[in-house]
Amino acid sequence: MKIALGADHAGFVDKDRIARMLRDSGHEIMDYGTHDATPVDYPQYGYAVGEAVASGQAERGIVVCGSSLGIAMAANKVPGVRCAPVAEPLSAELARRHNDANVLAVSERLTGWEMLERLVQVFLATPFDGGRHAHRVEQLFEFGDAQRSRTLRDIERGTVSGAETPKEML
Ligand code: RB5
């Protein structure tokens, strides 16, 4: 699989370990840096990995920063990206099965290497379940003007309307 990697100065050590591990198991790695401990701004690395995945140059992306949070927020700004910050394997599995996550965000400062290794393996090996999850995932990319008006109307009314899953999709 073609996998894009990116990290800031608080994540590059684990990013490099992930790169080695994935190359050893036959994956093709696109490494957008950073490559040393010089402080850098995590959004730039989240955007680069996000664009590589959204444009189809990479099939999946993995981003690492101190907490996993900032770089995940950045990756999720790129249209087409579904980035999940994850710290335990069940969330990594559900991010794939239910949300079709195409970018994984992990934390170098809060997550030990053995757990991190497992998160990456689960993220890469787990398929998307599709079915009832598919149209929900599609809605994640419908947050344009029409969706905003609908949501603002819901807020005015004080309740969310029309959110039922169609019967044929259950
Ligand atoms: C860098 O100090 C740290 O803020 C960054 O790696 C990340 O944790 C931000 O969300």
XYZ file of N, CA and C and ligand atoms in Angstrom:
520
model
N 0.849 -1.194 0.000
C 0.000 0.000 0.000
C 0.892 1.255 0.000
N 0.417 2.321 -0.662
C 1.157 3.597 -0.651
C 0.683 4.416 0.543
N 1.606 4.751 1.431
C 1.208 5.401 2.686
C 1.998 6.695 2.879
N 1.271 7.810 3.102
C 1.913 9.099 3.338
C 2.111 9.302 4.837
N 3.299 9.759 5.220
C 3.600 9.994 6.630
C 3.997 11.441 6.849
N 3.636 11.981 8.004
C 4.057 13.332 8.369
C 4.040 13.489 9.873
N 4.914 14.357 10.371
C 4.996 14.574 11.814
C 5.643 15.930 12.076
N 5.410 16.467 13.279
C 6.173 17.652 13.680
C 7.374 17.194 14.511
N 8.054 18.159 15.141
C 9.258 17.830 15.930
C 8.935 16.938 17.123
N 7.666 16.938 17.571
C 7.274 16.108 18.718
C 6.783 14.731 18.288
N 6.912 14.440 16.981
C 6.406 13.156 16.505
C 7.319 12.459 15.514
N 8.437 13.121 15.162
C 9.227 12.567 14.050
C 9.937 11.259 14.407
N 10.255 11.053 15.696
C 10.957 9.808 16.076
C 10.044 8.602 15.798
N 8.806 8.694 16.268
C 7.879 7.582 16.006
C 7.487 7.518 14.534
N 7.399 8.673 13.884
C 7.097 8.659 12.429
C 8.173 7.881 11.685
N 9.438 8.099 12.051
C 10.533 7.378 11.387
C 10.481 5.875 11.709
N 10.107 5.553 12.948
C 9.988 4.126 13.304
C 8.840 3.478 12.518
N 7.755 4.216 12.372
C 6.621 3.693 11.585
C 7.065 3.483 10.137
N 7.817 4.433 9.608
C 8.293 4.322 8.221
C 9.132 3.054 8.050
N 10.049 2.810 8.996
C 10.906 1.611 8.898
C 10.069 0.342 8.973
N 9.154 0.335 9.938
C 8.309 -0.848 10.129
C 7.484 -1.138 8.870
N 6.933 -0.096 8.271
C 6.059 -0.312 7.110
C 6.855 -0.665 5.863
N 8.041 -0.042 5.715
C 8.899 -0.415 4.567
C 9.288 -1.877 4.685
N 9.644 -2.304 5.922
C 10.046 -3.705 6.142
C 8.925 -4.665 5.778
N 7.675 -4.218 5.931
C 6.589 -5.147 5.557
C 6.070 -4.884 4.145
N 6.852 -4.152 3.351
C 6.577 -4.074 1.914
C 5.746 -2.890 1.455
N 5.410 -1.964 2.344
C 4.627 -0.793 1.933
C 5.530 0.257 1.296
N 4.902 1.080 0.448
C 5.643 2.199 -0.158
C 5.348 3.456 0.663
N 6.413 4.129 1.103
C 6.249 5.254 2.027
C 6.556 6.581 1.347
N 5.651 7.552 1.542
C 5.920 8.931 1.122
C 6.090 9.718 2.415
N 7.318 10.110 2.711
C 7.635 10.742 4.001
C 7.789 12.250 3.819
N 6.824 13.007 4.329
C 6.840 14.465 4.153
C 7.566 15.190 5.284
N 8.278 14.444 6.174
C 9.015 15.073 7.258
C 8.097 15.331 8.454
N 8.576 15.992 9.445
C 9.870 16.601 9.603
C 10.899 15.523 9.951
N 12.180 15.900 9.886
C 13.208 14.872 10.056
C 14.118 15.096 11.256
N 13.889 16.160 12.011
C 14.703 16.360 13.221
C 13.905 17.153 14.255
N 14.575 17.478 15.369
C 13.861 18.058 16.516
C 13.718 19.579 16.456
N 14.118 20.192 15.363
C 13.925 21.638 15.212
C 12.420 21.940 15.238
N 11.973 22.842 16.124
C 10.533 23.098 16.205
C 9.930 23.560 14.881
N 8.826 22.931 14.517
C 8.110 23.261 13.277
C 6.615 23.350 13.606
N 5.835 23.817 12.648
C 4.398 23.984 12.860
C 3.641 22.769 12.301
N 2.963 22.046 13.210
C 2.309 20.797 12.802
C 1.266 20.943 11.690
N 0.552 22.111 11.570
C -0.465 22.139 10.500
C 0.099 21.824 9.120
N 1.312 22.287 8.835
C 1.867 22.092 7.489
C 2.012 20.609 7.148
N 2.336 19.803 8.148
C 2.547 18.359 7.919
C 1.204 17.624 7.819
N 0.241 18.095 8.613
C -1.111 17.529 8.505
C -1.706 17.818 7.136
N -1.508 19.046 6.640
C -2.038 19.408 5.317
C -1.376 18.561 4.222
N -0.057 18.394 4.310
C 0.667 17.660 3.255
C 0.172 16.216 3.167
N 0.063 15.562 4.310
C -0.406 14.165 4.300
C -1.871 14.120 3.835
N -2.664 15.064 4.321
C -4.074 15.112 3.919
C -4.220 15.259 2.413
N -3.482 16.171 1.827
C -3.573 16.388 0.370
C -3.089 15.164 -0.397
N -2.041 14.521 0.091
C -1.526 13.323 -0.601
C -2.604 12.241 -0.638
N -3.347 12.108 0.450
C -4.399 11.084 0.503
C -5.610 11.529 -0.316
N -6.037 12.776 -0.125
C -7.245 13.256 -0.821
C -7.052 13.243 -2.335
N -5.833 13.496 -2.791
C -5.576 13.530 -4.240
C -5.371 12.131 -4.821
N -5.280 11.121 -3.955
C -5.127 9.750 -4.427
C -3.676 9.338 -4.644
N -2.736 10.246 -4.345
C -1.317 9.857 -4.485
C -0.936 8.827 -3.442
N -1.585 8.873 -2.287
C -1.389 7.849 -1.252
C -2.741 7.241 -0.927
N -2.728 5.939 -0.580
C -3.996 5.285 -0.221
C -4.406 5.602 1.209
N -3.425 5.723 2.085
C -3.686 6.056 3.492
C -2.616 7.034 3.972
N -2.912 7.693 5.093
C -1.934 8.581 5.706
C -1.812 8.293 7.195
N -0.637 8.574 7.729
C -0.433 8.474 9.181
C 0.315 9.727 9.619
N -0.228 10.410 10.628
C 0.397 11.639 11.118
C 0.695 11.498 12.607
N 1.790 12.104 13.030
C 2.202 12.003 14.433
C 2.574 13.393 14.944
N 2.039 13.764 16.111
C 2.541 14.961 16.792
C 2.586 14.634 18.279
N 2.845 15.624 19.116
C 2.981 15.358 20.547
C 1.749 14.664 21.099
N 0.583 15.209 20.817
C -0.662 14.680 21.381
C -1.504 13.897 20.377
N -1.247 14.035 19.110
C -2.042 13.529 17.970
C -3.154 14.499 17.575
N -3.425 15.489 18.402
C -4.645 16.289 18.212
C -4.477 17.398 17.173
N -3.425 18.199 17.318
C -3.263 19.339 16.396
C -3.088 18.885 14.958
N -2.288 17.866 14.764
C -2.004 17.416 13.388
C -3.241 16.730 12.793
N -4.071 16.116 13.647
C -5.343 15.536 13.172
C -6.298 16.647 12.746
N -6.357 17.701 13.538
C -7.233 18.832 13.177
C -6.823 19.411 11.830
N -5.510 19.512 11.620
C -5.015 20.053 10.347
C -5.387 19.125 9.191
N -5.126 17.842 9.340
C -5.422 16.894 8.247
C -6.906 16.924 7.904
N -7.746 17.061 8.925
C -9.194 17.055 8.684
C -9.706 18.304 7.979
N -8.862 19.323 7.834
C -9.260 20.517 7.068
C -9.240 20.249 5.565
N -8.529 19.206 5.154
C -8.405 18.925 3.721
C -9.657 18.162 3.271
N -10.410 18.709 2.304
C -11.615 18.008 1.853
C -11.280 16.597 1.365
N -12.043 15.627 1.838
C -11.797 14.235 1.441
C -11.074 13.450 2.516
N -10.555 14.153 3.518
C -9.819 13.450 4.580
C -10.732 13.136 5.753
N -10.609 11.898 6.245
C -11.255 11.510 7.491
C -10.138 11.006 8.404
N -9.660 11.910 9.242
C -8.510 11.585 10.096
C -8.983 11.303 11.513
N -8.577 10.161 12.056
C -8.980 9.759 13.408
C -7.781 9.777 14.347
N -7.804 10.639 15.383
C -6.774 10.565 16.421
C -7.129 9.410 17.352
N -6.215 8.486 17.533
C -6.543 7.221 18.182
C -5.452 6.831 19.177
N -5.878 6.245 20.337
C -4.896 5.859 21.361
C -5.038 4.408 21.799
N -6.078 3.725 21.337
C -6.230 2.297 21.679
C -6.841 1.549 20.480
N -6.595 0.224 20.398
C -6.901 -0.524 19.176
C -8.373 -0.574 18.768
N -9.309 -0.585 19.744
C -10.711 -0.673 19.342
C -11.117 0.580 18.563
N -10.630 1.740 18.998
C -10.934 2.973 18.251
C -10.304 2.933 16.859
N -9.105 2.372 16.757
C -8.469 2.253 15.437
C -9.331 1.366 14.533
N -9.852 0.287 15.099
C -10.696 -0.627 14.319
C -12.012 0.049 13.908
N -12.657 0.719 14.852
C -13.943 1.359 14.540
C -13.778 2.539 13.590
N -12.646 3.214 13.690
C -12.388 4.333 12.764
C -12.373 3.829 11.322
N -11.941 2.595 11.128
C -11.970 1.990 9.798
C -13.361 1.404 9.505
N -13.874 0.567 10.390
C -15.127 -0.151 10.113
C -16.305 0.796 9.921
N -16.430 1.789 10.778
C -17.611 2.665 10.754
C -17.375 3.985 10.024
N -16.145 4.510 10.080
C -15.908 5.870 9.564
C -15.034 5.900 8.316
N -14.560 4.746 7.893
C -13.686 4.671 6.717
C -12.547 5.688 6.812
N -11.950 5.797 7.990
C -10.853 6.760 8.196
C -9.745 6.485 7.191
N -9.265 7.540 6.553
C -8.167 7.347 5.601
C -6.843 7.921 6.118
N -6.901 8.590 7.254
C -5.668 9.052 7.907
C -5.767 8.710 9.396
N -4.681 8.183 9.930
C -4.585 7.866 11.356
C -3.679 8.902 12.005
N -4.098 9.445 13.168
C -3.232 10.351 13.926
C -2.872 9.695 15.247
N -1.594 9.680 15.568
C -1.143 9.083 16.831
C -0.217 10.043 17.572
N -0.087 9.774 18.876
C 0.678 10.652 19.763
C 2.008 10.030 20.163
N 3.082 10.778 19.944
C 4.386 10.261 20.389
C 4.575 10.447 21.895
N 3.995 11.524 22.449
C 4.253 11.817 23.859
C 3.373 11.014 24.815
N 2.215 10.582 24.355
C 1.255 9.942 25.265
C 1.082 8.454 25.018
N 1.548 7.952 23.890
C 1.316 6.545 23.531
C 2.652 5.821 23.386
N 2.790 4.700 24.072
C 4.027 3.919 23.986
C 4.168 3.254 22.617
N 5.412 2.886 22.287
C 5.677 2.356 20.953
C 4.896 1.083 20.641
N 4.802 0.167 21.635
C 4.120 -1.106 21.325
C 2.654 -0.885 20.992
N 2.022 0.028 21.725
C 0.624 0.359 21.429
C 0.523 1.027 20.065
N 1.460 1.927 19.816
C 1.426 2.663 18.552
C 1.565 1.726 17.342
N 2.466 0.772 17.494
C 2.675 -0.236 16.449
C 1.368 -0.989 16.166
N 0.654 -1.354 17.243
C -0.615 -2.073 17.112
C -1.664 -1.201 16.420
N -1.694 0.075 16.797
C -2.679 0.990 16.202
C -2.486 1.060 14.692
N -1.233 1.153 14.276
C -0.928 1.246 12.844
C -1.356 -0.045 12.145
N -1.031 -1.187 12.759
C -1.377 -2.469 12.125
C -2.890 -2.623 11.980
N -3.621 -2.273 13.035
C -5.088 -2.397 12.989
C -5.656 -1.449 11.942
N -5.164 -0.218 11.926
C -5.648 0.784 10.964
C -5.448 0.311 9.523
N -4.307 -0.318 9.249
C -4.023 -0.738 7.868
C -4.750 -2.026 7.487
N -5.038 -2.873 8.478
C -5.597 -4.198 8.150
C -7.123 -4.233 8.157
N -7.773 -3.244 8.755
C -9.227 -3.334 8.947
C -9.981 -2.723 7.773
N -10.971 -3.433 7.233
C -11.758 -2.889 6.111
C -12.882 -1.974 6.611
N -13.455 -1.212 5.679
C -14.656 -0.412 5.952
C -15.860 -1.333 5.830
N -16.793 -1.262 6.790
C -17.964 -2.140 6.756
C -18.998 -1.716 5.720
N -18.987 -0.451 5.305
C -19.984 0.023 4.336
C -21.383 -0.036 4.935
N -22.393 -0.502 4.133
C -23.762 -0.644 4.626
C -24.285 0.651 5.210
N -24.833 0.559 6.416
C -25.477 1.727 7.019
C -24.492 2.859 7.284
N -23.205 2.528 7.310
C -22.213 3.566 7.603
C -21.909 4.431 6.385
N -22.188 3.898 5.204
C -21.728 4.588 3.983
C -22.364 5.966 3.816
N -23.705 6.050 3.981
C -24.315 7.355 3.724
C -23.996 8.356 4.835
N -23.658 7.834 6.023
C -23.250 8.742 7.107
C -21.877 9.331 6.796
N -20.997 8.486 6.294
C -19.656 8.967 5.927
C -19.773 10.000 4.800
N -20.697 9.725 3.847
C -20.899 10.703 2.753
C -21.329 12.057 3.298
N -22.168 12.036 4.340
C -22.662 13.303 4.905
C -21.533 14.157 5.486
N -20.423 13.505 5.833
C -19.296 14.275 6.385
C -18.744 15.270 5.374
N -18.995 15.006 4.098
C -18.463 15.905 3.065
C -19.546 16.770 2.445
N -20.699 16.829 3.124
C -21.798 17.630 2.585
C -21.997 18.906 3.386
N -20.976 19.302 4.132
C -21.160 20.475 4.985
C -20.914 21.760 4.203
N -21.672 21.945 3.134
C -21.627 23.187 2.359
C -22.748 24.100 2.813
N -23.131 25.070 1.935
C -24.137 26.062 2.306
C -25.484 25.426 2.637
N -25.917 24.435 1.804
C -27.231 23.822 2.019
C -27.260 23.123 3.378
N -26.220 22.371 3.675
C -26.181 21.661 4.960
C -26.137 22.659 6.120
N -25.391 23.744 5.950
C -25.304 24.745 7.032
C -26.671 25.360 7.306
N -27.423 25.689 6.254
C -28.754 26.276 6.456
C -29.631 25.282 7.214
N -29.546 24.005 6.801
C -30.347 22.969 7.470
C -29.972 22.902 8.955
N -28.677 22.899 9.232
C -28.221 22.791 10.625
C -28.634 24.025 11.425
N -28.544 25.220 10.802
C -28.934 26.438 11.520
C -30.438 26.431 11.830
N -31.236 25.862 10.872
C -32.678 25.723 11.135
C -32.913 24.773 12.311
N -32.165 23.670 12.327
C -32.281 22.707 13.438
C -31.969 23.389 14.766
N -30.939 24.232 14.756
C -30.537 24.914 15.990
C -31.656 25.857 16.453
N -32.252 26.572 15.486
C -33.347 27.492 15.823
C -34.509 26.732 16.444
N -34.829 25.559 15.821
C -35.927 24.729 16.319
C -35.571 24.045 17.638
N -34.283 23.893 17.892
C -33.840 23.227 19.122
C -33.801 21.723 19.016
N -33.920 21.189 17.785
C -33.849 19.729 17.610
C -33.341 19.396 16.214
N -32.662 18.272 16.092
C -32.127 17.856 14.792
C -33.178 17.019 14.077
N -33.516 17.424 12.843
C -34.588 16.728 12.126
C -34.007 15.880 10.995
N -34.781 14.881 10.570
C -34.418 14.121 9.366
C -33.107 13.372 9.473
N -32.735 12.952 10.677
C -31.449 12.257 10.816
C -31.613 10.740 10.858
N -32.844 10.272 10.609
C -33.056 8.819 10.665
C -32.362 8.106 9.510
N -31.795 6.938 9.798
C -31.190 6.126 8.752
C -32.295 5.495 7.906
N -32.271 5.654 6.577
C -33.290 5.011 5.737
C -33.338 3.497 6.008
N -34.577 2.950 6.035
C -34.776 1.538 6.418
C -33.902 0.578 5.611
N -33.806 0.865 4.291
C -33.079 -0.079 3.434
C -31.577 -0.096 3.747
N -31.134 0.839 4.550
C -29.699 0.880 4.850
C -29.364 0.248 6.185
N -30.392 -0.169 6.939
C -30.132 -0.732 8.270
C -29.487 -2.098 8.176
C 4.295 20.632 20.110
O 4.842 21.128 21.285
C 2.874 20.139 20.345
O 2.051 21.206 20.710
C 2.345 19.445 19.103
O 3.181 18.392 18.768
C 0.968 18.829 19.236
O 0.861 18.061 20.390
C -0.158 19.752 19.054
O -1.339 19.376 19.026
